[in-house]
Amino acid sequence: MNAERFAFKLIVEKTENWGQDTVTLPENLPRSEAGEKALSEFLQVMQLELEDARLEESQVQEYREPLTEFVSQPLVQETLLGVFDKDCKTISTDTLAQTWTQLNLTALPEGFNWEAVARIYFKQIKAFVHARELVDRLLNANREDTLTLDDIKRDVFLQHLFDEPWHEVMRQIVRMIAPELAAELLDSLIENPVEPSNFTHLFVAAECLAVLPDRTALTSTANQLRDRLQFLTQYPEVDELILTRLRAISTLARVWKTDLDTLPWLQSLVESPVAESIRMSAVDEIALSWKERPEILSWLKTLAQSSVAEITRVSAVRSLATHYRQDP
């Protein structure tokens, strides 16, 4: 989740010395770093689960104070930091659920799933610990088991390209290392000599790029990757790669949202001679990612009434009903 969408960022920024001293942490991992990572990851997972329960952005924000109180509880801190222990195999969802109830905090929405929260959080932290160990081996020349960047390329990014649990490890590695090293790793993905039929290498590279708060040093790599994904969408009919092409549109809208050229490009795609499903997907992504802009509401209304856009009218009407249902 990028910083722009993180609803509970202020909780992390205002919380100091978070975490219990009784929890055993990996060597070379400062308690302050572990505490910030645990708190940030947990709150992001909580936000995603609240959003999955179909809460609006304003409704998600209402959980800021309850969550602040919740994560201040020693038992909660111990439970969340316990995942850093290499011997930890699971996380107690009963502890989390019972603590929330005992504190009499704001009721969680129907369908909220503590099991899902715990599962995703556990996976994220374990990936972070693994990635940090690999990066330490890469950067610490005094270790006997030191790694080179070529080792990381071959044994992590290429060997585990199709292993989804490893994708988070890759994202964490890219976030931890210097931009020039990150660019080299992403370039190795983009130029993968064994190009898979579903272009997994491009999507994994995009997900890695998405975690970087500043891409200035990776402009060339980011532009090359964007061009490859845009090329996937330029197809006039439905084919065996249509799901990959639709995935490319959603990835471009999400990962390159802040680029000034992305929205105009998607709007031009709506009017281009590409497959109808691609044009409809472009409308959906525009409405989802830029719904806060007043001009998008006007654009959708115009599109919904267009006499020459029979297929995209469907997406425009659906987007209006979904994202603007409070508009009189």
Tab-separated table of C-alpha atoms in Angstrom:
chain	number	residue	atom	x	y	z
A	1	MET	CA	0.000	0.000	0.000
A	2	ASN	CA	1.440	3.370	-0.967
A	3	ALA	CA	1.717	6.264	1.496
A	4	GLU	CA	-1.067	8.154	-0.250
A	5	ARG	CA	-3.611	5.463	0.620
A	6	PHE	CA	-2.366	4.638	4.139
A	7	ALA	CA	-5.173	5.848	6.414
A	8	PHE	CA	-3.371	5.140	9.695
A	9	LYS	CA	0.027	6.648	8.904
A	10	LEU	CA	-0.331	9.181	11.743
A	11	ILE	CA	-0.576	6.371	14.299
A	12	VAL	CA	2.848	5.103	13.226
A	13	GLU	CA	4.375	8.584	13.160
A	14	LYS	CA	3.120	9.492	16.644
A	15	THR	CA	3.991	6.193	18.311
A	16	GLU	CA	7.439	6.004	19.921
A	17	ASN	CA	9.243	3.069	21.541
A	18	TRP	CA	6.546	0.668	20.377
A	19	GLY	CA	7.014	-2.974	21.311
A	20	GLN	CA	7.770	-5.215	24.269
A	21	ASP	CA	11.348	-5.787	25.488
A	22	THR	CA	10.472	-9.385	26.359
A	23	VAL	CA	10.215	-10.468	22.701
A	24	THR	CA	13.302	-12.057	21.121
A	25	LEU	CA	14.243	-10.411	17.829
A	26	PRO	CA	16.653	-11.541	15.099
A	27	GLU	CA	20.271	-10.450	15.410
A	28	ASN	CA	21.144	-7.116	13.792
A	29	LEU	CA	17.499	-6.008	13.879
A	30	PRO	CA	17.073	-2.945	16.127
A	31	ARG	CA	13.974	-3.028	18.281
A	32	SER	CA	12.900	0.380	16.993
A	33	GLU	CA	12.989	-0.876	13.392
A	34	ALA	CA	11.112	-4.051	14.251
A	35	GLY	CA	8.493	-2.095	16.189
A	36	GLU	CA	7.892	0.399	13.384
A	37	LYS	CA	7.702	-2.389	10.787
A	38	ALA	CA	5.292	-4.486	12.868
A	39	LEU	CA	3.037	-1.519	13.619
A	40	SER	CA	3.012	-0.246	10.038
A	41	GLU	CA	2.344	-3.653	8.474
A	42	PHE	CA	-0.407	-4.514	10.959
A	43	LEU	CA	-2.226	-1.221	10.441
A	44	GLN	CA	-1.999	-1.544	6.658
A	45	VAL	CA	-3.474	-5.038	6.812
A	46	MET	CA	-6.237	-3.772	9.098
A	47	GLN	CA	-7.034	-1.028	6.599
A	48	LEU	CA	-7.257	-3.507	3.731
A	49	GLU	CA	-9.576	-5.744	5.732
A	50	LEU	CA	-11.816	-2.794	6.610
A	51	GLU	CA	-11.911	-1.779	2.954
A	52	ASP	CA	-12.753	-5.351	1.957
A	53	ALA	CA	-15.774	-5.032	4.241
A	54	ARG	CA	-16.930	-2.269	1.846
A	55	LEU	CA	-16.327	0.647	4.207
A	56	GLU	CA	-15.958	4.080	2.664
A	57	GLU	CA	-12.757	6.043	3.230
A	58	SER	CA	-14.408	8.236	5.881
A	59	GLN	CA	-15.678	5.139	7.711
A	60	VAL	CA	-12.194	3.600	7.728
A	61	GLN	CA	-10.838	6.800	9.282
A	62	GLU	CA	-13.250	6.365	12.202
A	63	TYR	CA	-11.119	3.449	13.397
A	64	ARG	CA	-8.022	5.594	13.956
A	65	GLU	CA	-8.608	6.203	17.670
A	66	PRO	CA	-9.759	2.624	18.441
A	67	LEU	CA	-6.673	1.255	16.684
A	68	THR	CA	-4.402	3.663	18.552
A	69	GLU	CA	-5.709	2.295	21.847
A	70	PHE	CA	-5.603	-1.285	20.570
A	71	VAL	CA	-1.939	-1.288	19.512
A	72	SER	CA	-0.914	0.350	22.793
A	73	GLN	CA	-1.860	-2.829	24.682
A	74	PRO	CA	1.192	-4.846	25.850
A	75	LEU	CA	-0.436	-8.176	24.940
A	76	VAL	CA	-1.128	-6.963	21.401
A	77	GLN	CA	2.457	-5.724	21.034
A	78	GLU	CA	3.815	-9.018	22.305
A	79	THR	CA	1.606	-10.953	19.891
A	80	LEU	CA	2.583	-8.891	16.845
A	81	LEU	CA	6.314	-8.732	17.624
A	82	GLY	CA	6.367	-12.444	18.386
A	83	VAL	CA	6.229	-13.151	14.652
A	84	PHE	CA	9.848	-11.949	14.354
A	85	ASP	CA	10.948	-15.002	16.333
A	86	LYS	CA	12.224	-17.602	13.854
A	87	ASP	CA	10.439	-20.320	15.830
A	88	CYS	CA	7.046	-18.609	15.562
A	89	LYS	CA	4.766	-20.647	13.299
A	90	THR	CA	1.438	-18.899	13.797
A	91	ILE	CA	-0.242	-15.887	15.385
A	92	SER	CA	-2.995	-15.948	18.012
A	93	THR	CA	-6.112	-14.511	16.448
A	94	ASP	CA	-7.987	-15.195	19.702
A	95	THR	CA	-5.696	-12.768	21.521
A	96	LEU	CA	-6.371	-10.028	18.986
A	97	ALA	CA	-10.120	-10.599	18.765
A	98	GLN	CA	-10.638	-10.938	22.533
A	99	THR	CA	-8.557	-7.848	23.302
A	100	TRP	CA	-10.612	-5.777	20.862
A	101	THR	CA	-13.821	-6.987	22.513
A	102	GLN	CA	-12.569	-6.510	26.084
A	103	LEU	CA	-11.570	-2.912	25.338
A	104	ASN	CA	-15.113	-2.290	24.084
A	105	LEU	CA	-13.802	-0.599	20.967
A	106	THR	CA	-15.863	0.445	17.935
A	107	ALA	CA	-17.617	-2.595	16.503
A	108	LEU	CA	-15.858	-4.102	13.526
A	109	PRO	CA	-17.920	-4.382	10.321
A	110	GLU	CA	-19.805	-7.514	9.385
A	111	GLY	CA	-17.531	-9.907	7.587
A	112	PHE	CA	-14.356	-8.625	9.270
A	113	ASN	CA	-11.943	-11.563	9.456
A	114	TRP	CA	-9.231	-11.668	12.119
A	115	GLU	CA	-7.904	-14.879	10.554
A	116	ALA	CA	-7.256	-13.057	7.278
A	117	VAL	CA	-5.567	-10.177	9.095
A	118	ALA	CA	-3.297	-12.539	11.020
A	119	ARG	CA	-2.442	-14.633	7.952
A	120	ILE	CA	-1.430	-11.670	5.802
A	121	TYR	CA	0.452	-9.929	8.620
A	122	PHE	CA	2.354	-13.133	9.418
A	123	LYS	CA	3.363	-13.542	5.771
A	124	GLN	CA	4.492	-9.910	5.472
A	125	ILE	CA	6.685	-9.992	8.584
A	126	LYS	CA	8.287	-13.332	7.718
A	127	ALA	CA	9.069	-11.988	4.230
A	128	PHE	CA	10.602	-8.861	5.796
A	129	VAL	CA	12.825	-10.922	8.106
A	130	HIS	CA	13.962	-13.138	5.231
A	131	ALA	CA	14.633	-10.161	2.971
A	132	ARG	CA	16.587	-8.348	5.663
A	133	GLU	CA	18.802	-11.382	6.188
A	134	LEU	CA	19.523	-11.581	2.445
A	135	VAL	CA	20.278	-7.853	2.260
A	136	ASP	CA	22.591	-8.106	5.280
A	137	ARG	CA	24.474	-10.884	3.499
A	138	LEU	CA	24.634	-8.697	0.386
A	139	LEU	CA	25.918	-5.561	2.112
A	140	ASN	CA	28.072	-7.047	4.869
A	141	ALA	CA	31.347	-8.147	3.284
A	142	ASN	CA	32.612	-9.439	6.649
A	143	ARG	CA	30.113	-12.305	6.709
A	144	GLU	CA	31.277	-15.743	5.619
A	145	ASP	CA	27.994	-16.330	3.765
A	146	THR	CA	28.089	-13.039	1.878
A	147	LEU	CA	26.068	-12.668	-1.329
A	148	THR	CA	26.615	-10.718	-4.531
A	149	LEU	CA	23.916	-8.854	-6.420
A	150	ASP	CA	24.154	-11.507	-9.146
A	151	ASP	CA	23.398	-14.139	-6.488
A	152	ILE	CA	20.244	-12.225	-5.524
A	153	LYS	CA	19.219	-11.891	-9.175
A	154	ARG	CA	19.697	-15.570	-9.914
A	155	ASP	CA	18.680	-17.278	-6.676
A	156	VAL	CA	15.799	-14.996	-5.662
A	157	PHE	CA	14.392	-12.865	-8.469
A	158	LEU	CA	14.722	-15.345	-11.336
A	159	GLN	CA	14.586	-18.689	-9.554
A	160	HIS	CA	11.472	-17.759	-7.551
A	161	LEU	CA	9.723	-15.640	-10.159
A	162	PHE	CA	6.660	-17.897	-10.139
A	163	ASP	CA	6.635	-18.523	-6.367
A	164	GLU	CA	4.089	-15.997	-5.107
A	165	PRO	CA	5.230	-16.138	-1.438
A	166	TRP	CA	8.637	-14.934	-2.639
A	167	HIS	CA	7.221	-11.859	-4.344
A	168	GLU	CA	6.908	-10.078	-1.000
A	169	VAL	CA	10.533	-10.972	-0.220
A	170	MET	CA	11.506	-9.346	-3.528
A	171	ARG	CA	9.515	-6.215	-2.732
A	172	GLN	CA	11.140	-5.937	0.687
A	173	ILE	CA	14.638	-6.355	-0.777
A	174	VAL	CA	14.048	-3.580	-3.324
A	175	ARG	CA	12.795	-1.296	-0.549
A	176	MET	CA	15.875	-1.922	1.617
A	177	ILE	CA	18.739	-1.462	-0.833
A	178	ALA	CA	20.205	1.563	-2.608
A	179	PRO	CA	18.273	2.845	-5.649
A	180	GLU	CA	21.019	1.925	-8.114
A	181	LEU	CA	21.003	-1.664	-6.850
A	182	ALA	CA	17.206	-1.760	-6.948
A	183	ALA	CA	17.276	-0.545	-10.550
A	184	GLU	CA	19.675	-3.327	-11.489
A	185	LEU	CA	17.445	-5.974	-9.927
A	186	LEU	CA	14.335	-4.629	-11.663
A	187	ASP	CA	16.178	-4.428	-14.981
A	188	SER	CA	17.063	-8.099	-14.622
A	189	LEU	CA	13.352	-8.880	-14.223
A	190	ILE	CA	12.258	-6.715	-17.143
A	191	GLU	CA	14.879	-8.244	-19.437
A	192	ASN	CA	14.153	-11.786	-18.297
A	193	PRO	CA	15.527	-13.954	-21.153
A	194	VAL	CA	12.881	-16.622	-20.559
A	195	GLU	CA	9.792	-14.493	-21.052
A	196	PRO	CA	6.769	-16.237	-19.530
A	197	SER	CA	3.541	-16.415	-21.463
A	198	ASN	CA	1.649	-14.375	-18.871
A	199	PHE	CA	4.387	-11.721	-18.436
A	200	THR	CA	4.758	-12.396	-14.711
A	201	HIS	CA	8.216	-10.790	-14.776
A	202	LEU	CA	6.724	-7.413	-15.688
A	203	PHE	CA	4.037	-7.510	-13.010
A	204	VAL	CA	6.476	-8.572	-10.282
A	205	ALA	CA	8.797	-5.731	-11.332
A	206	ALA	CA	5.877	-3.273	-11.159
A	207	GLU	CA	4.920	-4.458	-7.668
A	208	CYS	CA	8.514	-3.986	-6.548
A	209	LEU	CA	8.577	-0.508	-8.044
A	210	ALA	CA	5.334	0.360	-6.259
A	211	VAL	CA	6.873	0.015	-2.781
A	212	LEU	CA	9.494	2.698	-3.400
A	213	PRO	CA	8.539	6.105	-1.957
A	214	ASP	CA	10.903	7.889	-4.369
A	215	ARG	CA	11.545	6.573	-7.885
A	216	THR	CA	13.670	9.480	-9.102
A	217	ALA	CA	16.809	7.358	-9.391
A	218	LEU	CA	14.866	4.661	-11.242
A	219	THR	CA	13.205	6.874	-13.848
A	220	SER	CA	14.707	5.027	-16.807
A	221	THR	CA	13.730	1.626	-15.405
A	222	ALA	CA	10.223	2.806	-14.515
A	223	ASN	CA	9.666	4.288	-17.971
A	224	GLN	CA	10.844	1.129	-19.690
A	225	LEU	CA	8.547	-0.988	-17.548
A	226	ARG	CA	5.589	1.335	-18.137
A	227	ASP	CA	6.148	1.174	-21.896
A	228	ARG	CA	6.196	-2.642	-21.830
A	229	LEU	CA	2.909	-2.771	-19.913
A	230	GLN	CA	1.263	-0.189	-22.156
A	231	PHE	CA	2.271	-2.227	-25.195
A	232	LEU	CA	0.319	-5.185	-23.769
A	233	THR	CA	-2.910	-3.176	-23.947
A	234	GLN	CA	-2.605	-2.268	-27.647
A	235	TYR	CA	-4.591	-5.160	-29.073
A	236	PRO	CA	-7.763	-4.917	-31.171
A	237	GLU	CA	-9.519	-8.094	-30.092
A	238	VAL	CA	-9.988	-10.537	-27.240
A	239	ASP	CA	-7.330	-13.242	-27.218
A	240	GLU	CA	-5.751	-15.777	-24.876
A	241	LEU	CA	-3.849	-12.951	-23.152
A	242	ILE	CA	-6.893	-10.821	-22.370
A	243	LEU	CA	-6.645	-11.326	-18.600
A	244	THR	CA	-2.984	-10.347	-18.744
A	245	ARG	CA	-3.881	-7.250	-20.765
A	246	LEU	CA	-6.563	-6.256	-18.227
A	247	ARG	CA	-4.075	-6.777	-15.419
A	248	ALA	CA	-1.688	-4.442	-17.212
A	249	ILE	CA	-4.308	-1.678	-17.188
A	250	SER	CA	-5.010	-1.991	-13.457
A	251	THR	CA	-1.275	-2.117	-12.707
A	252	LEU	CA	-0.588	1.004	-14.744
A	253	ALA	CA	-3.433	2.892	-13.072
A	254	ARG	CA	-2.276	1.941	-9.582
A	255	VAL	CA	1.524	2.028	-9.802
A	256	TRP	CA	1.768	5.064	-12.094
A	257	LYS	CA	-1.205	6.989	-10.699
A	258	THR	CA	0.882	10.023	-9.714
A	259	ASP	CA	2.443	10.355	-13.184
A	260	LEU	CA	0.783	13.225	-15.027
A	261	ASP	CA	0.568	11.226	-18.259
A	262	THR	CA	-1.269	8.216	-16.826
A	263	LEU	CA	-4.817	9.583	-16.646
A	264	PRO	CA	-4.748	11.166	-20.138
A	265	TRP	CA	-3.313	7.937	-21.531
A	266	LEU	CA	-6.112	5.856	-19.991
A	267	GLN	CA	-8.732	8.279	-21.289
A	268	SER	CA	-7.255	8.026	-24.783
A	269	LEU	CA	-7.330	4.234	-24.448
A	270	VAL	CA	-11.102	4.422	-23.876
A	271	GLU	CA	-11.494	5.978	-27.316
A	272	SER	CA	-8.890	3.872	-29.121
A	273	PRO	CA	-9.513	0.868	-31.422
A	274	VAL	CA	-8.457	-1.723	-28.847
A	275	ALA	CA	-10.500	-4.672	-27.572
A	276	GLU	CA	-13.822	-3.666	-25.985
A	277	SER	CA	-12.941	-5.315	-22.690
A	278	ILE	CA	-9.738	-3.257	-22.531
A	279	ARG	CA	-11.664	-0.022	-23.108
A	280	MET	CA	-14.212	-0.964	-20.436
A	281	SER	CA	-11.438	-1.798	-17.977
A	282	ALA	CA	-9.818	1.582	-18.609
A	283	VAL	CA	-13.088	3.309	-17.645
A	284	ASP	CA	-13.315	1.200	-14.485
A	285	GLU	CA	-9.757	2.028	-13.436
A	286	ILE	CA	-10.185	5.753	-14.081
A	287	ALA	CA	-13.325	5.857	-11.937
A	288	LEU	CA	-11.654	3.856	-9.171
A	289	SER	CA	-8.337	5.701	-8.989
A	290	TRP	CA	-9.368	9.284	-9.811
A	291	LYS	CA	-12.918	9.422	-8.432
A	292	GLU	CA	-11.986	12.316	-6.122
A	293	ARG	CA	-11.496	14.626	-9.115
A	294	PRO	CA	-14.612	16.625	-10.059
A	295	GLU	CA	-13.780	16.464	-13.766
A	296	ILE	CA	-13.960	12.669	-13.720
A	297	LEU	CA	-17.601	12.766	-12.646
A	298	SER	CA	-18.344	15.071	-15.574
A	299	TRP	CA	-16.316	12.874	-17.923
A	300	LEU	CA	-18.227	9.748	-16.872
A	301	LYS	CA	-21.585	11.461	-17.319
A	302	THR	CA	-20.621	12.533	-20.822
A	303	LEU	CA	-19.369	9.062	-21.660
A	304	ALA	CA	-22.562	7.463	-20.305
A	305	GLN	CA	-24.612	9.484	-22.780
A	306	SER	CA	-22.305	9.163	-25.773
A	307	SER	CA	-23.947	7.868	-28.925
A	308	VAL	CA	-20.660	6.472	-30.255
A	309	ALA	CA	-19.463	4.618	-27.168
A	310	GLU	CA	-21.975	1.831	-26.803
A	311	ILE	CA	-19.700	-0.558	-24.910
A	312	THR	CA	-18.014	1.961	-22.619
A	313	ARG	CA	-21.401	3.455	-21.683
A	314	VAL	CA	-21.948	0.297	-19.650
A	315	SER	CA	-18.759	0.878	-17.650
A	316	ALA	CA	-19.513	4.576	-17.250
A	317	VAL	CA	-22.985	3.920	-15.813
A	318	ARG	CA	-21.649	1.209	-13.516
A	319	SER	CA	-18.864	3.501	-12.295
A	320	LEU	CA	-21.319	6.325	-11.599
A	321	ALA	CA	-23.567	3.995	-9.624
A	322	THR	CA	-20.650	2.518	-7.689
A	323	HIS	CA	-18.502	5.528	-6.853
A	324	TYR	CA	-20.950	8.433	-6.905
A	325	ARG	CA	-24.082	6.995	-5.362
A	326	GLN	CA	-24.162	9.826	-2.795
A	327	ASP	CA	-24.220	12.463	-5.533
A	328	PRO	CA	-27.751	13.887	-5.791
